[in-house]
């Protein structure tokens, strides 16, 4: 026989309404009473009906995460798991659940978000991407839904977001290769529609310009955040009459594909082609050779974004763009002992 709220109230020596207020975390319930009732709930194995609680409190204690499309690509990237580890650490500590959703195209994404918001299924949202003229961000902005963007919006300045200084990060990565004596530096890019890709391209070109080094369209290849994308890029970029001798790669997983493609073409790393990548996932130091990578604080991005959206739900007045620091982790893939001419 299941334990009821009346059973808890009787054993705790309080009324059922007091137990309900403890469950709802009512501010007028003393800390002593709340502690005693919760201990009894745990002792009896009582679990409150969260649906009923939501009807009373008008909250779901659920945060939605909208996955960029195609979601299957994201799920193949270790960056996502480290990001979600940070998200879950904060949400779990605060007693919130996580709901992940997305769509196969732009229309489906907007329909999904509209259904979650207007159906009262979530208290707030986290977005893992930003693109030009994004209808999801426009909808959330107009509906005044608590949401935080992990990244930078190309259209709105007055939204809460957590990001890196991607221009500076790519500038630092490119300058590291320049300091190693590299003069022909290419860029394996992500999707051009993403703000992060545009910012890293800006940092890359800025470093080349300041050093008086050439920028060539044939040394830049756009792709997705997949190993196969990096692998395919090498057939194009290394077929140039004068191919690059160093590469800035948008993501570690993409860099794994770059390593594979270069090896099949007979190039040695770093003797023939030096590589710097981004995200510093755990596997980046286990490749042969280990990959130099920009650590963007992926866990902290997720943790801080969750923290911000919870503050918004609690109606704290915040409007900010939090920047998570980055650092270059130098490994063998970018180090050269001979200066190229």
CSV table of C-alpha atoms in Angstrom, one decimal:
chain,number,residue,atom,x,y,z
A,1,UNK,CA,0.0,0.0,0.0
A,2,UNK,CA,1.4,3.4,-1.0
A,3,UNK,CA,2.3,6.0,1.5
A,4,UNK,CA,0.0,9.1,1.5
A,5,UNK,CA,0.5,12.7,2.5
A,6,UNK,CA,-1.7,12.0,5.5
A,7,UNK,CA,0.6,9.2,6.7
A,8,UNK,CA,3.5,11.7,6.6
A,9,UNK,CA,1.5,14.3,8.4
A,10,UNK,CA,0.4,11.9,11.1
A,11,UNK,CA,3.9,10.6,11.9
A,12,UNK,CA,5.4,14.2,11.7
A,13,UNK,CA,2.7,15.6,14.0
A,14,UNK,CA,1.6,18.2,11.6
A,15,UNK,CA,-1.4,18.8,9.3
A,16,UNK,CA,-1.5,17.5,5.7
A,17,UNK,CA,-1.5,21.2,4.5
A,18,UNK,CA,1.8,21.7,6.3
A,19,UNK,CA,3.3,18.8,4.5
A,20,UNK,CA,2.0,20.2,1.2
A,21,UNK,CA,3.7,23.6,2.0
A,22,UNK,CA,7.0,21.8,2.8
A,23,UNK,CA,6.8,20.1,-0.6
A,24,UNK,CA,6.1,23.4,-2.2
A,25,UNK,CA,9.0,25.0,-0.2
A,26,UNK,CA,6.7,27.6,1.2
A,27,UNK,CA,8.7,30.4,2.8
A,28,UNK,CA,6.5,30.6,5.9
A,29,UNK,CA,7.4,27.1,6.9
A,30,UNK,CA,10.2,27.0,9.5
A,31,UNK,CA,13.5,25.3,8.7
A,32,UNK,CA,13.0,23.0,11.7
A,33,UNK,CA,9.5,21.9,10.5
A,34,UNK,CA,10.7,21.5,6.9
A,35,UNK,CA,13.7,19.3,8.0
A,36,UNK,CA,11.5,17.1,10.2
A,37,UNK,CA,8.8,16.6,7.5
A,38,UNK,CA,11.4,15.8,4.9
A,39,UNK,CA,13.1,13.3,7.2
A,40,UNK,CA,9.7,11.5,7.7
A,41,UNK,CA,9.1,11.5,4.0
A,42,UNK,CA,12.4,9.8,3.4
A,43,UNK,CA,11.8,7.4,6.2
A,44,UNK,CA,8.4,6.3,4.9
A,45,UNK,CA,9.5,6.3,1.3
A,46,UNK,CA,7.0,9.0,0.3
A,47,UNK,CA,7.4,10.7,-3.1
A,48,UNK,CA,5.2,13.7,-3.8
A,49,UNK,CA,3.1,13.8,-7.0
A,50,UNK,CA,5.1,16.3,-9.0
A,51,UNK,CA,2.3,16.9,-11.5
A,52,UNK,CA,0.0,17.9,-8.7
A,53,UNK,CA,2.8,20.0,-7.2
A,54,UNK,CA,3.2,21.8,-10.5
A,55,UNK,CA,-0.5,22.6,-10.7
A,56,UNK,CA,-0.2,24.3,-7.3
A,57,UNK,CA,3.1,26.1,-7.8
A,58,UNK,CA,2.6,26.9,-11.5
A,59,UNK,CA,6.1,25.5,-12.1
A,60,UNK,CA,7.4,22.3,-13.6
A,61,UNK,CA,11.0,22.4,-12.2
A,62,UNK,CA,12.1,21.3,-15.7
A,63,UNK,CA,14.5,23.0,-18.0
A,64,UNK,CA,14.4,22.4,-21.7
A,65,UNK,CA,17.5,22.0,-23.9
A,66,UNK,CA,17.0,22.7,-27.6
A,67,UNK,CA,19.4,20.7,-29.6
A,68,UNK,CA,20.8,22.1,-32.9
A,69,UNK,CA,20.0,20.1,-36.0
A,70,UNK,CA,21.0,17.6,-37.0
A,71,UNK,CA,21.0,16.3,-33.4
A,72,UNK,CA,22.6,13.0,-34.3
A,73,UNK,CA,25.8,14.9,-35.3
A,74,UNK,CA,25.9,16.6,-31.9
A,75,UNK,CA,25.5,13.3,-30.1
A,76,UNK,CA,28.6,12.0,-31.9
A,77,UNK,CA,30.7,14.8,-30.5
A,78,UNK,CA,32.3,14.5,-27.1
A,79,UNK,CA,32.0,18.3,-26.6
A,80,UNK,CA,28.2,17.7,-26.1
A,81,UNK,CA,28.7,15.3,-23.2
A,82,UNK,CA,31.1,17.6,-21.3
A,83,UNK,CA,28.7,20.5,-21.9
A,84,UNK,CA,25.7,18.5,-20.6
A,85,UNK,CA,27.7,17.3,-17.6
A,86,UNK,CA,28.0,21.0,-16.6
A,87,UNK,CA,24.3,21.6,-17.3
A,88,UNK,CA,23.2,18.6,-15.2
A,89,UNK,CA,25.5,19.4,-12.3
A,90,UNK,CA,23.8,22.7,-11.7
A,91,UNK,CA,20.2,21.5,-12.4
A,92,UNK,CA,20.5,18.5,-10.2
A,93,UNK,CA,21.9,20.6,-7.4
A,94,UNK,CA,18.9,22.9,-7.7
A,95,UNK,CA,16.3,20.0,-7.9
A,96,UNK,CA,15.5,20.5,-11.6
A,97,UNK,CA,15.0,18.0,-14.4
A,98,UNK,CA,16.2,18.2,-17.9
A,99,UNK,CA,14.2,17.8,-21.1
A,100,UNK,CA,16.0,17.6,-24.4
A,101,UNK,CA,14.2,18.3,-27.7
A,102,UNK,CA,14.8,19.5,-31.2
A,103,UNK,CA,13.6,19.1,-34.8
A,104,UNK,CA,14.8,17.9,-38.2
A,105,UNK,CA,14.3,21.3,-39.8
A,106,UNK,CA,13.8,25.0,-38.8
A,107,UNK,CA,10.0,24.7,-38.8
A,108,UNK,CA,10.0,21.6,-36.6
A,109,UNK,CA,12.4,23.3,-34.1
A,110,UNK,CA,10.1,26.3,-33.8
A,111,UNK,CA,7.0,24.0,-33.5
A,112,UNK,CA,8.8,22.1,-30.7
A,113,UNK,CA,9.7,25.2,-28.8
A,114,UNK,CA,6.2,26.6,-29.2
A,115,UNK,CA,4.7,23.4,-27.9
A,116,UNK,CA,7.0,23.2,-24.8
A,117,UNK,CA,6.5,26.9,-23.9
A,118,UNK,CA,2.7,27.2,-24.5
A,119,UNK,CA,2.0,23.8,-23.1
A,120,UNK,CA,3.6,24.8,-19.8
A,121,UNK,CA,6.0,21.8,-19.9
A,122,UNK,CA,9.2,23.8,-19.0
A,123,UNK,CA,10.2,26.7,-16.8
A,124,UNK,CA,13.1,27.8,-19.0
A,125,UNK,CA,15.2,26.9,-21.9
A,126,UNK,CA,18.9,26.5,-22.9
A,127,UNK,CA,19.9,26.9,-26.5
A,128,UNK,CA,23.1,25.3,-27.7
A,129,UNK,CA,23.5,27.3,-30.9
A,130,UNK,CA,22.8,30.6,-32.7
A,131,UNK,CA,22.4,31.2,-36.4
A,132,UNK,CA,21.3,34.2,-38.5
A,133,UNK,CA,17.7,35.2,-38.4
A,134,UNK,CA,16.9,32.5,-35.9
A,135,UNK,CA,13.1,32.1,-35.5
A,136,UNK,CA,13.5,30.2,-32.2
A,137,UNK,CA,15.3,33.1,-30.5
A,138,UNK,CA,12.8,35.6,-32.0
A,139,UNK,CA,9.9,33.6,-30.5
A,140,UNK,CA,11.5,33.2,-27.1
A,141,UNK,CA,12.5,36.9,-27.0
A,142,UNK,CA,8.9,38.0,-27.9
A,143,UNK,CA,7.3,35.6,-25.5
A,144,UNK,CA,9.6,36.7,-22.6
A,145,UNK,CA,10.5,33.1,-21.8
A,146,UNK,CA,13.5,32.7,-19.5
A,147,UNK,CA,16.2,31.4,-21.8
A,148,UNK,CA,20.0,31.4,-22.0
A,149,UNK,CA,22.0,31.0,-25.2
A,150,UNK,CA,25.2,29.1,-25.1
A,151,UNK,CA,27.0,31.2,-27.8
A,152,UNK,CA,26.4,34.6,-29.3
A,153,UNK,CA,23.3,35.8,-31.1
A,154,UNK,CA,23.8,37.4,-34.5
A,155,UNK,CA,20.6,39.4,-34.3
A,156,UNK,CA,20.0,40.3,-30.6
A,157,UNK,CA,22.4,42.0,-28.2
A,158,UNK,CA,19.9,42.2,-25.3
A,159,UNK,CA,19.6,38.5,-24.4
A,160,UNK,CA,21.4,36.4,-21.7
A,161,UNK,CA,24.2,34.2,-23.0
A,162,UNK,CA,27.3,32.3,-22.0
A,163,UNK,CA,30.1,32.2,-24.5
A,164,UNK,CA,33.8,32.3,-25.2
A,165,UNK,CA,35.7,35.1,-26.9
A,166,UNK,CA,35.9,33.0,-30.0
A,167,UNK,CA,37.7,35.8,-32.0
A,168,UNK,CA,40.5,35.9,-29.4
A,169,UNK,CA,40.6,32.1,-29.1
A,170,UNK,CA,41.1,31.6,-32.8
A,171,UNK,CA,43.6,34.6,-32.9
A,172,UNK,CA,45.6,32.9,-30.2
A,173,UNK,CA,45.5,29.5,-31.9
A,174,UNK,CA,46.7,31.0,-35.2
A,175,UNK,CA,49.4,33.1,-33.6
A,176,UNK,CA,50.7,30.0,-31.9
A,177,UNK,CA,51.3,28.4,-35.3
A,178,UNK,CA,52.8,31.6,-36.5
A,179,UNK,CA,55.2,31.6,-33.5
A,180,UNK,CA,56.3,28.1,-34.6
A,181,UNK,CA,57.4,29.6,-37.9
A,182,UNK,CA,54.4,28.6,-40.0
A,183,UNK,CA,53.6,30.8,-43.0
A,184,UNK,CA,51.0,28.8,-44.9
A,185,UNK,CA,48.1,28.3,-42.5
A,186,UNK,CA,44.7,26.9,-43.5
A,187,UNK,CA,41.4,26.7,-41.6
A,188,UNK,CA,39.0,23.8,-41.4
A,189,UNK,CA,35.8,25.6,-40.6
A,190,UNK,CA,32.3,24.7,-39.1
A,191,UNK,CA,29.0,25.7,-40.7
A,192,UNK,CA,29.2,29.3,-41.9
A,193,UNK,CA,25.7,30.1,-40.5
A,194,UNK,CA,26.9,29.7,-36.9
A,195,UNK,CA,28.1,32.8,-35.0
A,196,UNK,CA,30.9,30.7,-33.4
A,197,UNK,CA,32.3,29.8,-36.9
A,198,UNK,CA,32.1,33.4,-38.0
A,199,UNK,CA,33.9,34.6,-34.9
A,200,UNK,CA,36.7,32.0,-35.2
A,201,UNK,CA,37.2,32.8,-38.9
A,202,UNK,CA,37.5,36.5,-37.9
A,203,UNK,CA,40.2,35.6,-35.3
A,204,UNK,CA,42.1,33.5,-37.8
A,205,UNK,CA,42.1,36.1,-40.5
A,206,UNK,CA,43.0,38.9,-38.1
A,207,UNK,CA,46.2,36.9,-37.0
A,208,UNK,CA,47.2,36.3,-40.6
A,209,UNK,CA,46.7,39.9,-41.5
A,210,UNK,CA,48.7,41.3,-38.6
A,211,UNK,CA,51.6,38.9,-39.4
A,212,UNK,CA,51.5,39.8,-43.1
A,213,UNK,CA,50.7,36.2,-44.1
A,214,UNK,CA,48.5,35.3,-47.1
A,215,UNK,CA,44.8,34.3,-46.8
A,216,UNK,CA,43.7,31.9,-49.6
A,217,UNK,CA,40.2,30.7,-50.2
A,218,UNK,CA,41.6,27.3,-51.2
A,219,UNK,CA,43.1,26.9,-47.7
A,220,UNK,CA,39.7,27.3,-46.0
A,221,UNK,CA,37.1,24.4,-46.0
A,222,UNK,CA,33.7,24.6,-44.5
A,223,UNK,CA,32.2,21.5,-42.9
A,224,UNK,CA,30.2,20.0,-40.0
A,225,UNK,CA,31.3,19.0,-36.5
A,226,UNK,CA,32.0,15.4,-37.5
A,227,UNK,CA,35.1,13.2,-37.9
A,228,UNK,CA,34.1,12.5,-41.5
A,229,UNK,CA,34.0,16.2,-42.2
A,230,UNK,CA,37.6,16.7,-41.3
A,231,UNK,CA,38.6,13.6,-43.2
A,232,UNK,CA,36.9,14.7,-46.4
A,233,UNK,CA,38.3,18.2,-46.1
A,234,UNK,CA,41.9,17.0,-46.5
A,235,UNK,CA,41.3,15.7,-50.1
A,236,UNK,CA,40.3,19.3,-51.0
A,237,UNK,CA,42.6,21.4,-49.0
A,238,UNK,CA,45.8,19.4,-49.6
A,239,UNK,CA,45.2,19.2,-53.4
A,240,UNK,CA,46.0,22.8,-53.8
A,241,UNK,CA,49.1,23.6,-55.9
A,242,UNK,CA,50.7,25.0,-52.8
A,243,UNK,CA,48.9,23.3,-49.8
A,244,UNK,CA,49.0,24.7,-46.3
A,245,UNK,CA,51.7,23.5,-43.9
A,246,UNK,CA,49.5,24.2,-40.8
A,247,UNK,CA,45.8,24.0,-40.0
A,248,UNK,CA,43.5,25.6,-37.5
A,249,UNK,CA,40.6,23.1,-37.0
A,250,UNK,CA,37.2,24.2,-35.6
A,251,UNK,CA,36.8,21.2,-33.3
A,252,UNK,CA,38.8,18.3,-31.8
A,253,UNK,CA,36.5,15.6,-33.3
A,254,UNK,CA,36.9,17.2,-36.7
A,255,UNK,CA,40.7,17.2,-36.1
A,256,UNK,CA,40.6,13.4,-35.6
A,257,UNK,CA,39.3,13.2,-39.1
A,258,UNK,CA,42.0,15.6,-40.3
A,259,UNK,CA,44.7,13.4,-38.7
A,260,UNK,CA,43.2,10.3,-40.5
A,261,UNK,CA,43.0,12.1,-43.9
A,262,UNK,CA,46.5,13.5,-43.7
A,263,UNK,CA,48.0,10.1,-42.7
A,264,UNK,CA,46.3,8.4,-45.7
A,265,UNK,CA,47.8,11.1,-48.0
A,266,UNK,CA,51.2,10.4,-46.6
A,267,UNK,CA,51.7,13.6,-44.5
A,268,UNK,CA,53.4,13.5,-41.1
A,269,UNK,CA,52.2,15.4,-38.1
A,270,UNK,CA,53.7,17.8,-37.2
A,271,UNK,CA,56.7,17.5,-39.5
A,272,UNK,CA,54.7,18.2,-42.7
A,273,UNK,CA,51.5,19.7,-41.3
A,274,UNK,CA,51.0,21.2,-37.8
A,275,UNK,CA,47.5,21.2,-36.2
A,276,UNK,CA,45.7,23.3,-33.6
A,277,UNK,CA,42.1,22.5,-32.7
A,278,UNK,CA,39.4,23.5,-30.2
A,279,UNK,CA,37.6,22.1,-27.1
A,280,UNK,CA,40.4,20.1,-25.5
A,281,UNK,CA,38.3,17.0,-25.1
A,282,UNK,CA,39.9,14.1,-23.2
A,283,UNK,CA,40.7,12.1,-26.3
A,284,UNK,CA,42.7,14.9,-27.8
A,285,UNK,CA,45.8,14.0,-25.7
A,286,UNK,CA,45.5,10.3,-26.6
A,287,UNK,CA,45.9,10.7,-30.4
A,288,UNK,CA,49.2,10.1,-32.2
A,289,UNK,CA,50.5,12.7,-32.0
A,290,UNK,CA,48.5,14.4,-29.1
A,291,UNK,CA,46.6,17.4,-30.4
A,292,UNK,CA,47.3,21.0,-29.4
A,293,UNK,CA,43.8,22.3,-28.5
A,294,UNK,CA,42.2,25.4,-27.1
A,295,UNK,CA,40.4,24.6,-23.8
A,296,UNK,CA,37.2,26.6,-23.9
A,297,UNK,CA,35.9,25.6,-20.5
A,298,UNK,CA,33.1,23.4,-21.9
A,299,UNK,CA,31.9,22.2,-18.5
A,300,UNK,CA,31.8,25.7,-17.2
A,301,UNK,CA,29.8,26.9,-20.2
A,302,UNK,CA,27.0,24.4,-19.3
A,303,UNK,CA,27.2,25.0,-15.6
A,304,UNK,CA,27.1,28.8,-15.9
A,305,UNK,CA,24.2,28.7,-18.5
A,306,UNK,CA,22.1,26.6,-16.2
A,307,UNK,CA,22.9,28.9,-13.3
A,308,UNK,CA,21.8,31.9,-15.3
A,309,UNK,CA,18.5,30.4,-16.5
A,310,UNK,CA,17.6,29.4,-12.9
A,311,UNK,CA,18.3,33.0,-11.7
A,312,UNK,CA,16.0,34.3,-14.5
A,313,UNK,CA,13.2,31.9,-13.4
A,314,UNK,CA,13.6,33.2,-9.8
A,315,UNK,CA,13.0,36.6,-11.4
A,316,UNK,CA,16.4,38.0,-10.6
A,317,UNK,CA,17.1,41.0,-12.8
A,318,UNK,CA,20.1,39.9,-15.0
A,319,UNK,CA,21.1,40.8,-18.5
A,320,UNK,CA,24.5,39.8,-19.4
A,321,UNK,CA,26.9,38.0,-21.7
A,322,UNK,CA,29.1,35.8,-19.6
A,323,UNK,CA,32.5,35.1,-21.2
A,324,UNK,CA,34.2,31.9,-20.1
A,325,UNK,CA,38.1,32.1,-20.3
A,326,UNK,CA,40.0,29.9,-22.7
A,327,UNK,CA,43.6,28.6,-22.7
A,328,UNK,CA,45.8,27.0,-25.2
A,329,UNK,CA,47.0,23.5,-24.3
A,330,UNK,CA,50.1,22.9,-26.3
A,331,UNK,CA,50.9,19.3,-27.4
A,332,UNK,CA,53.0,17.7,-30.1
A,333,UNK,CA,50.7,18.3,-33.1
A,334,UNK,CA,51.7,21.9,-33.5
A,335,UNK,CA,55.4,21.9,-32.4
A,336,UNK,CA,58.0,22.4,-35.1
A,337,UNK,CA,61.8,22.2,-34.7
A,338,UNK,CA,62.5,23.5,-38.1
A,339,UNK,CA,61.3,26.9,-39.3
A,340,UNK,CA,59.6,26.8,-42.7
A,341,UNK,CA,60.3,29.2,-45.5
